[in-house]
Every structure is written in C-alpha cells, then in structure tokens.
Short mmCIF file of C-alpha atoms in Angstrom, two decimals:
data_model
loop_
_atom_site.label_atom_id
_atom_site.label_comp_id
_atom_site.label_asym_id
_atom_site.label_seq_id
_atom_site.Cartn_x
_atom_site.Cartn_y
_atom_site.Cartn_z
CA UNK A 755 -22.52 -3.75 -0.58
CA UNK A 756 -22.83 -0.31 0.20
CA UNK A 757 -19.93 0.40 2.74
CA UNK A 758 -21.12 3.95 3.95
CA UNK A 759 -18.02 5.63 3.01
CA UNK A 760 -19.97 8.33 1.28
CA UNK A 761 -18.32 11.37 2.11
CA UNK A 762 -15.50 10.95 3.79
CA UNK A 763 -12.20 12.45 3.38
CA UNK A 764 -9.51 10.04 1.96
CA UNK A 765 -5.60 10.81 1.44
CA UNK A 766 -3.72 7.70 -0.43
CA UNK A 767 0.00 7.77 -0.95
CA UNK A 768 1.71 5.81 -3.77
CA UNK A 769 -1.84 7.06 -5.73
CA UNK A 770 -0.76 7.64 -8.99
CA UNK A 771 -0.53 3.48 -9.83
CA UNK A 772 -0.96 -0.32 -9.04
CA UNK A 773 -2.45 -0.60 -5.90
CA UNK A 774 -2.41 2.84 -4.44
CA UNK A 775 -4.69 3.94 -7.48
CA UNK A 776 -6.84 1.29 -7.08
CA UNK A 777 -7.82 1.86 -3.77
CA UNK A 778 -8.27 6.01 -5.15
CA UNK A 779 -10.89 4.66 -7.75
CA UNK A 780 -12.36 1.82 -5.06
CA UNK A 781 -13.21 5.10 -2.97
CA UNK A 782 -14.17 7.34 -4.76
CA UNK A 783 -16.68 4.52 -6.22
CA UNK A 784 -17.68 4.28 -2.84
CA UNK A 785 -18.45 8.44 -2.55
CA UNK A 786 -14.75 9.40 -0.28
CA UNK A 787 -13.60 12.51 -1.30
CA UNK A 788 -10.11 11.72 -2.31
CA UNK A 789 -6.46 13.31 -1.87
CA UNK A 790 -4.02 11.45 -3.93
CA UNK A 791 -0.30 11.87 -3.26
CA UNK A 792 2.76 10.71 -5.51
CA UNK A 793 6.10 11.90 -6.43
CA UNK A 794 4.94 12.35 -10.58
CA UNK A 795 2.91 15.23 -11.55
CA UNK A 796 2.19 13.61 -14.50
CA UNK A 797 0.99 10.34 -13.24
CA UNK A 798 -1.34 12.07 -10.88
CA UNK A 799 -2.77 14.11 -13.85
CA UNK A 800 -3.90 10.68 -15.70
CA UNK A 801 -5.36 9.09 -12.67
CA UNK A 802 -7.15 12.57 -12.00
CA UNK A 803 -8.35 12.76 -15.31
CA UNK A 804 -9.66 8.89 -15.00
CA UNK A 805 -11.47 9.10 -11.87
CA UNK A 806 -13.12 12.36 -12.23
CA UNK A 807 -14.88 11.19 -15.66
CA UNK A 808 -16.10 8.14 -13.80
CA UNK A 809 -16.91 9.67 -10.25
CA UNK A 810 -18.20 13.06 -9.03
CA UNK A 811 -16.53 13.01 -5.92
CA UNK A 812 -14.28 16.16 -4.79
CA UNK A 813 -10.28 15.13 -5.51
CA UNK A 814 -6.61 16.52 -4.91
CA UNK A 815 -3.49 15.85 -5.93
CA UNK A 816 0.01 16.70 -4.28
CA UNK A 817 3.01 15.65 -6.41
CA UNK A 818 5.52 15.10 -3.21
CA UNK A 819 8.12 12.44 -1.88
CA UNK A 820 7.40 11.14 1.20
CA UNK A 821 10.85 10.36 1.94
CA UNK A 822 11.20 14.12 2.74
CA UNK A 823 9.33 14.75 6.09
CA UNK A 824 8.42 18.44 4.99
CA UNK A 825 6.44 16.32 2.84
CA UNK A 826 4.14 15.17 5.56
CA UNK A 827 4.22 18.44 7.38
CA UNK A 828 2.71 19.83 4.08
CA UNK A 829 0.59 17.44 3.75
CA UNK A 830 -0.66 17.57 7.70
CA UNK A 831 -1.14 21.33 6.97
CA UNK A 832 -3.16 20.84 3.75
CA UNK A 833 -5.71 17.51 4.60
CA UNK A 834 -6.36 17.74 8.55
CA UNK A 835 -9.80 16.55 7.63
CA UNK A 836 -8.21 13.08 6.61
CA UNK A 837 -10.66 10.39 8.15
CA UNK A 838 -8.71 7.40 5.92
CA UNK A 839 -5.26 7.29 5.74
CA UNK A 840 -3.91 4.69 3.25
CA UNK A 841 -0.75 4.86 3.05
CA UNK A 842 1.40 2.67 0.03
CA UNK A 843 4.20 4.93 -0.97
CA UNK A 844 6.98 2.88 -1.78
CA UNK A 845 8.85 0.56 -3.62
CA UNK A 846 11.90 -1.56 -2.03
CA UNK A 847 14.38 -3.00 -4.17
CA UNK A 848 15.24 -6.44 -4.21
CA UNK A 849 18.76 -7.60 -3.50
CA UNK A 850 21.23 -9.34 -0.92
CA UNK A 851 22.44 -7.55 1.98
CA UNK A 852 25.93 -7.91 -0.12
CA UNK A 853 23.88 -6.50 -3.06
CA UNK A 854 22.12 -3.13 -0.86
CA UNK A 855 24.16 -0.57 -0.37
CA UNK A 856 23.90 1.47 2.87
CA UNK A 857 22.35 4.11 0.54
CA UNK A 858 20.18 2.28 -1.50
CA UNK A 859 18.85 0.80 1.75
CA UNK A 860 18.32 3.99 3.32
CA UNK A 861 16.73 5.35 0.52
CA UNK A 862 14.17 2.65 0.58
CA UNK A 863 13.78 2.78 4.26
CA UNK A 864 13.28 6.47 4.08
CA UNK A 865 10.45 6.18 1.75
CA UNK A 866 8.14 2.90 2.69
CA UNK A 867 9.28 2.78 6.25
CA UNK A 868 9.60 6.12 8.12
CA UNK A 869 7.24 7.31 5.28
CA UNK A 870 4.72 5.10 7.13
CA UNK A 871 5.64 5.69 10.47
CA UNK A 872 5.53 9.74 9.79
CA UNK A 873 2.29 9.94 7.98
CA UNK A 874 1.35 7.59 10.94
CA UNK A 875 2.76 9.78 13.34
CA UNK A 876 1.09 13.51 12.28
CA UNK A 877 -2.20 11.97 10.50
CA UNK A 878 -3.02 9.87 14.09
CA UNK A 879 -2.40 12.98 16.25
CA UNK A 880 -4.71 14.84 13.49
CA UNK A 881 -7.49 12.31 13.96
CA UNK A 882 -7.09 11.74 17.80
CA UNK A 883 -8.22 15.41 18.37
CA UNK A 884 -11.44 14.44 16.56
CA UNK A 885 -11.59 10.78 17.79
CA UNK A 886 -12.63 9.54 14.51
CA UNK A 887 -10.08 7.75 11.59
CA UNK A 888 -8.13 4.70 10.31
CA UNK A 889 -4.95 4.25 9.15
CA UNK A 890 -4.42 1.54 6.76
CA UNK A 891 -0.62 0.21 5.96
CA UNK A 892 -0.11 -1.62 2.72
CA UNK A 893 2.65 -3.92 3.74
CA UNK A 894 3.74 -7.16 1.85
CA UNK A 895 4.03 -10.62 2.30
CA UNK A 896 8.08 -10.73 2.19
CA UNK A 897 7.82 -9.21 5.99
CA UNK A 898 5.99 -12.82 6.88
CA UNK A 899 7.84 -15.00 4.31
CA UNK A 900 11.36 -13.14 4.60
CA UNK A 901 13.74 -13.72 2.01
CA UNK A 902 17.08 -13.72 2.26
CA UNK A 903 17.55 -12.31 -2.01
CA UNK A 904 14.96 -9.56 -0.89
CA UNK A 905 16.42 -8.91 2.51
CA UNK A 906 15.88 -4.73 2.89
CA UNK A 907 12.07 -5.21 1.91
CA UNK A 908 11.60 -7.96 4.39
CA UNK A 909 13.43 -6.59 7.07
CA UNK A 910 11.48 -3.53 6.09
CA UNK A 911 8.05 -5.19 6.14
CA UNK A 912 8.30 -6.67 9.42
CA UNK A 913 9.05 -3.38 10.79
CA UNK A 914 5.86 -1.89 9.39
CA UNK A 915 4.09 -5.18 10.43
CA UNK A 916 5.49 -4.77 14.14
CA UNK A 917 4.45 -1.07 13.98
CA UNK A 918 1.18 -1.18 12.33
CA UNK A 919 -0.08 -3.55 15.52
CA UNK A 920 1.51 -1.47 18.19
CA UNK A 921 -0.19 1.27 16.74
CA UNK A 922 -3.77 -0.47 16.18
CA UNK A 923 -3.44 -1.94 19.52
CA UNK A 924 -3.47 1.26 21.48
CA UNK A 925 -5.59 2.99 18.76
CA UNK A 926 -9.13 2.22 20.20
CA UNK A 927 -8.13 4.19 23.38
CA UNK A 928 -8.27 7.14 21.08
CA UNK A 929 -11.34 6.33 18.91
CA UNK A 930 -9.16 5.29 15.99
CA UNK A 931 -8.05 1.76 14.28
CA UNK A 932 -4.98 0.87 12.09
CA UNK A 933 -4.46 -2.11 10.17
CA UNK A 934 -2.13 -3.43 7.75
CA UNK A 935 -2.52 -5.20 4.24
CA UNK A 936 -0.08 -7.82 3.12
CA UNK A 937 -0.28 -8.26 -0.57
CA UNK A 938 1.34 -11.31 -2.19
CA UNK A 939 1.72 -11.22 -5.72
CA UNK A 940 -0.09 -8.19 -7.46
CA UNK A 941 -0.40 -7.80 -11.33
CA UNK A 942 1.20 -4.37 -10.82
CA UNK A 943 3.31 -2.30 -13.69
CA UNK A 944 6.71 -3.05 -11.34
CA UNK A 945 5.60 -6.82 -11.01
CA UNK A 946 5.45 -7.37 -14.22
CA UNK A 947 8.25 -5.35 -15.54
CA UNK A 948 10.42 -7.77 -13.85
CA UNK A 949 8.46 -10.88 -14.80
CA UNK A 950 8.86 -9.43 -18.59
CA UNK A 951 12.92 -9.34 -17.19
CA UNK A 952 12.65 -12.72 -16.23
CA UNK A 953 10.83 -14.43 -19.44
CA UNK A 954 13.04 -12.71 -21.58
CA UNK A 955 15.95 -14.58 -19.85
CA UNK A 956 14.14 -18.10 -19.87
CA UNK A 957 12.48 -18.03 -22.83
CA UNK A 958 13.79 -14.94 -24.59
CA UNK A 959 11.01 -13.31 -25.04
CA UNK A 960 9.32 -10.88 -22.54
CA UNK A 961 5.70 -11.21 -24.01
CA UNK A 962 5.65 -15.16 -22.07
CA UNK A 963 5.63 -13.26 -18.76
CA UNK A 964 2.03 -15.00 -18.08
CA UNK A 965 4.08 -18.65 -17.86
CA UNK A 966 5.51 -17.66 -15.03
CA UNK A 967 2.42 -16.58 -12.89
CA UNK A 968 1.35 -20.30 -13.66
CA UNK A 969 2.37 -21.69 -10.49
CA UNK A 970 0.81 -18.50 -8.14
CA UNK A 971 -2.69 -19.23 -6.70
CA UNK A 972 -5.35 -19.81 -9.18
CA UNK A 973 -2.84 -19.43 -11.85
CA UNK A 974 -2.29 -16.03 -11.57
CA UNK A 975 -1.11 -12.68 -9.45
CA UNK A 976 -4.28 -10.98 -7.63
CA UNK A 977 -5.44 -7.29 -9.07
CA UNK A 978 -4.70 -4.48 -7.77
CA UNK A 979 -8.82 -3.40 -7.52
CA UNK A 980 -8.65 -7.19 -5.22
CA UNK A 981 -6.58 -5.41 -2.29
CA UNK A 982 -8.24 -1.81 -2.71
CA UNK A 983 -11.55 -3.53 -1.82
CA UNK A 984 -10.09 -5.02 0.93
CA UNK A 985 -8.39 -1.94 2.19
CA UNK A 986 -11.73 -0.08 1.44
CA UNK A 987 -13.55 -2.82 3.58
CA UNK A 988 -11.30 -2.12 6.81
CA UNK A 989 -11.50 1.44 6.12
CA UNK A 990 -15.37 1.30 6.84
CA UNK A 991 -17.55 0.71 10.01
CA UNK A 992 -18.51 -2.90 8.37
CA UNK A 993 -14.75 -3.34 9.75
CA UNK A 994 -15.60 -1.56 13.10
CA UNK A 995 -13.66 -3.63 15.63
CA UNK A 996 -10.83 -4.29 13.72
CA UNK A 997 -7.32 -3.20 14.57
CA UNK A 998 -4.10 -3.64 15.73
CA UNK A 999 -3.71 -6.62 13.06
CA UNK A 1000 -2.74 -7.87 9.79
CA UNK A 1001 -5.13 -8.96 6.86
CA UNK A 1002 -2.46 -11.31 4.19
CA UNK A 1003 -4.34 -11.13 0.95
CA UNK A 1004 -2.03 -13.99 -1.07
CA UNK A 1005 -4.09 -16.58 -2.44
CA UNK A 1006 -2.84 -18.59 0.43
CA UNK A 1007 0.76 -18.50 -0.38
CA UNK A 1008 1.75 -17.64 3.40
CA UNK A 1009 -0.29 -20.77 4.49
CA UNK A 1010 1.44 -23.04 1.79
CA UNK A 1011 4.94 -22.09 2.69
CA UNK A 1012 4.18 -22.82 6.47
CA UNK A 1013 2.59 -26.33 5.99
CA UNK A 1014 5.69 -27.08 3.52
CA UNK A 1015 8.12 -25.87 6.38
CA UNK A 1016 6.28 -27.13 9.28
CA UNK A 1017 7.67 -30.72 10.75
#
C-alpha cells in the first residue's frame, strides 16, 4: 500500500535504535524526508549510513538529549517544517517505588515524559500555524497493565496515555491529530539484554533468551519494523480521522490480562 507519505518532513526521537529507527527506515521507505534525533553521535552515524544506501530521501541527524529543553528549542528552531512528529525518546527503568530513587525517577520522567509533552508542546504550536501535522507518542503497555515492580514507567505511561488523548482530542480544532502507540513486548536491543540477564540466571546461559519469549503471543516479542508500520499508518491520511486515542499493538496481551482479571 502506497501511504502517500512521499515527501513529507519527518523528525523521530529515540532514532538511532529499536523502534525509533524502525519507524526512520519505515519512512523513508515510504519517501518522508527524515530528521533523526538521539543522544549518540555514533549511533546516528550507522543508522544514517544504513538508510541512505537503501533510500534517496533527504535526512538529518541531531545528536541531543531531550531531557534538556534547549534541546527542543533547538530542535523547534532547526525542523519547523516537521509535518510528523514521532516521538520515542526514552527508556524507563524498571524497579519498585522502594527501588527508584527520587533521581533516578526524575531522570526518567525528564526524558520520556516532559520530553513528550515539550516536543508536543513547541512541534503542535509549529504545525497549528500551518494547520497541517501529527504527532505520534510511542507509549507502552505497562501504562494499561501497571505494574507494581515497574512502577515509574507505568505511572509514567499513563501520564503520556492521559496526555496524548487530551491533546488528540482538541487537535482537529487546529487541523492536526495525535495518537499514541502502546507496544507490548518488542524484540528490541534493551529487551533482550535483560531477557539474556534473565536466562543466564535460570538456565545459566544467556544464549536461551528465546525460551522465555515462549509464552508471549505467537511465541514470540513483535519487531520493531511491526510498530513503525503502524505508527507510519496513523501518520498518513489512510488514518485521516484518527486522534485523540490509543492504538495497543501487543499480540493481545492487554485483552488476556483483562479476561483473566475480569469476574
């Protein structure tokens, strides 16, 4: 399906890997012109290097952490043209609340959460003038499923969640949509760092990580390239009238967890 993205202007955060660069190769497949932001240079060099040989599509890269909001005034300077904002900077810790430290939290917080809301904030004033964008959050599941041992990402997520449809709600009044993504399990290089963790302890040794995706959905954690093309699907006019909600791509984990709980 051709989604008529072809030359629009895309900025992705978290770009460099896992899902963010998925959804910078899914685009620039699809003919965006693509701005990719993360906090490594060098990481931003490779996926350059890989998209570039496979797509002739203008591309940008701004090694910068969100977490610092002259970040995203830098960024708001530099890409004004943004008509797609995806934004997937981030990466929560898991933990107790007796395990976070006020620090750690706020770290977390500053980068996923009010990274979100302030790309939101300057990239939807930006597109308002013009009437004409989307803004796409890449949330989680652990903000619908929260969890107690991950308690600063799901507190975290269902902030996002809560802001992503008070934002897409009011969006259309401004020719504008934003939506949020919540991946479950994704084969990512963090994901299966831990699971590698994990197997070692169980069955000491990391290389029977696989066992333990056994009991996900279809056997296995969904690819990152599985929630770009969804994200790349909302971006586009095919997704015209949707905003203000939330599309869970988990191989039906959510629904499984509330039919076990339900009485």
């Amino acid at each position: 399906m051709d989604l008529g993205l072809r030359g629009r202007k895309a900025l992705i955060t978290g770009a460099s890997r896992g899902i963010g660069r998925a959804c910078a190769e899914i685009l620039a497949e699809e003919g965006c012109d693509v701005v990719l932001v993360s906090r490594t240079a060098a990481d931003l060099d490779a996926a350059r290097a890989k998209i570039t040989a496979h797509h002739n599509v203008a591309l940008r890269c701004f090694p910068l952490d969100l977490s610092d909001s002259k970040s995203v005034d830098t960024l708001a300077a530099e890409c004004r043209d943004t008509e797609i904002l995806i934004n997937n900077a981030g990466a929560i810790p898991r933990g107790t609340i007796a395990e976070i430290g006020e620090v750690r939290w706020r770290e977390a917080w500053d980068l996923k959460v009010l990274g979100y809301i302030n790309m939101t904030r300057r990239f939807y004033a930006l597109m308002a003038q013009r009437k004409n964008g989307v803004i796409i959050n890449i949330i989680g599941t652990a903000g619908e499923n929260v969890q107690s041992n991950y308690i600063t990402g799901s507190a975290g997520n269902a902030s996002l969640m809560a802001f992503t449809r008070a934002m897409g709600g009011a969006a259309p009044r401004d020719g504008l949509r934003v939506v949020g993504v919540n991946p479950g399990p994704v084969e990512t290089d963090r994901m299966t760092t831990r699971l590698r963790r994990e197997a070692q302890a169980q069955f000491g040794d990391p290389e029977r990580w696989r066992e333990l995706t056994k009991g996900m959905a279809f056997g296995r954690a969904a690819t990152s390239y599985e929630i770009a093309w969804m994200a790349a699907f909302l971006a586009s006019n095919k997704s015209a009238y949707t905003t203000g909600t939330i599309v869970t791509v988990d191989g039906g984990g959510t629904s499984r967890s509330r039919s076990v709980n339900t009485r």
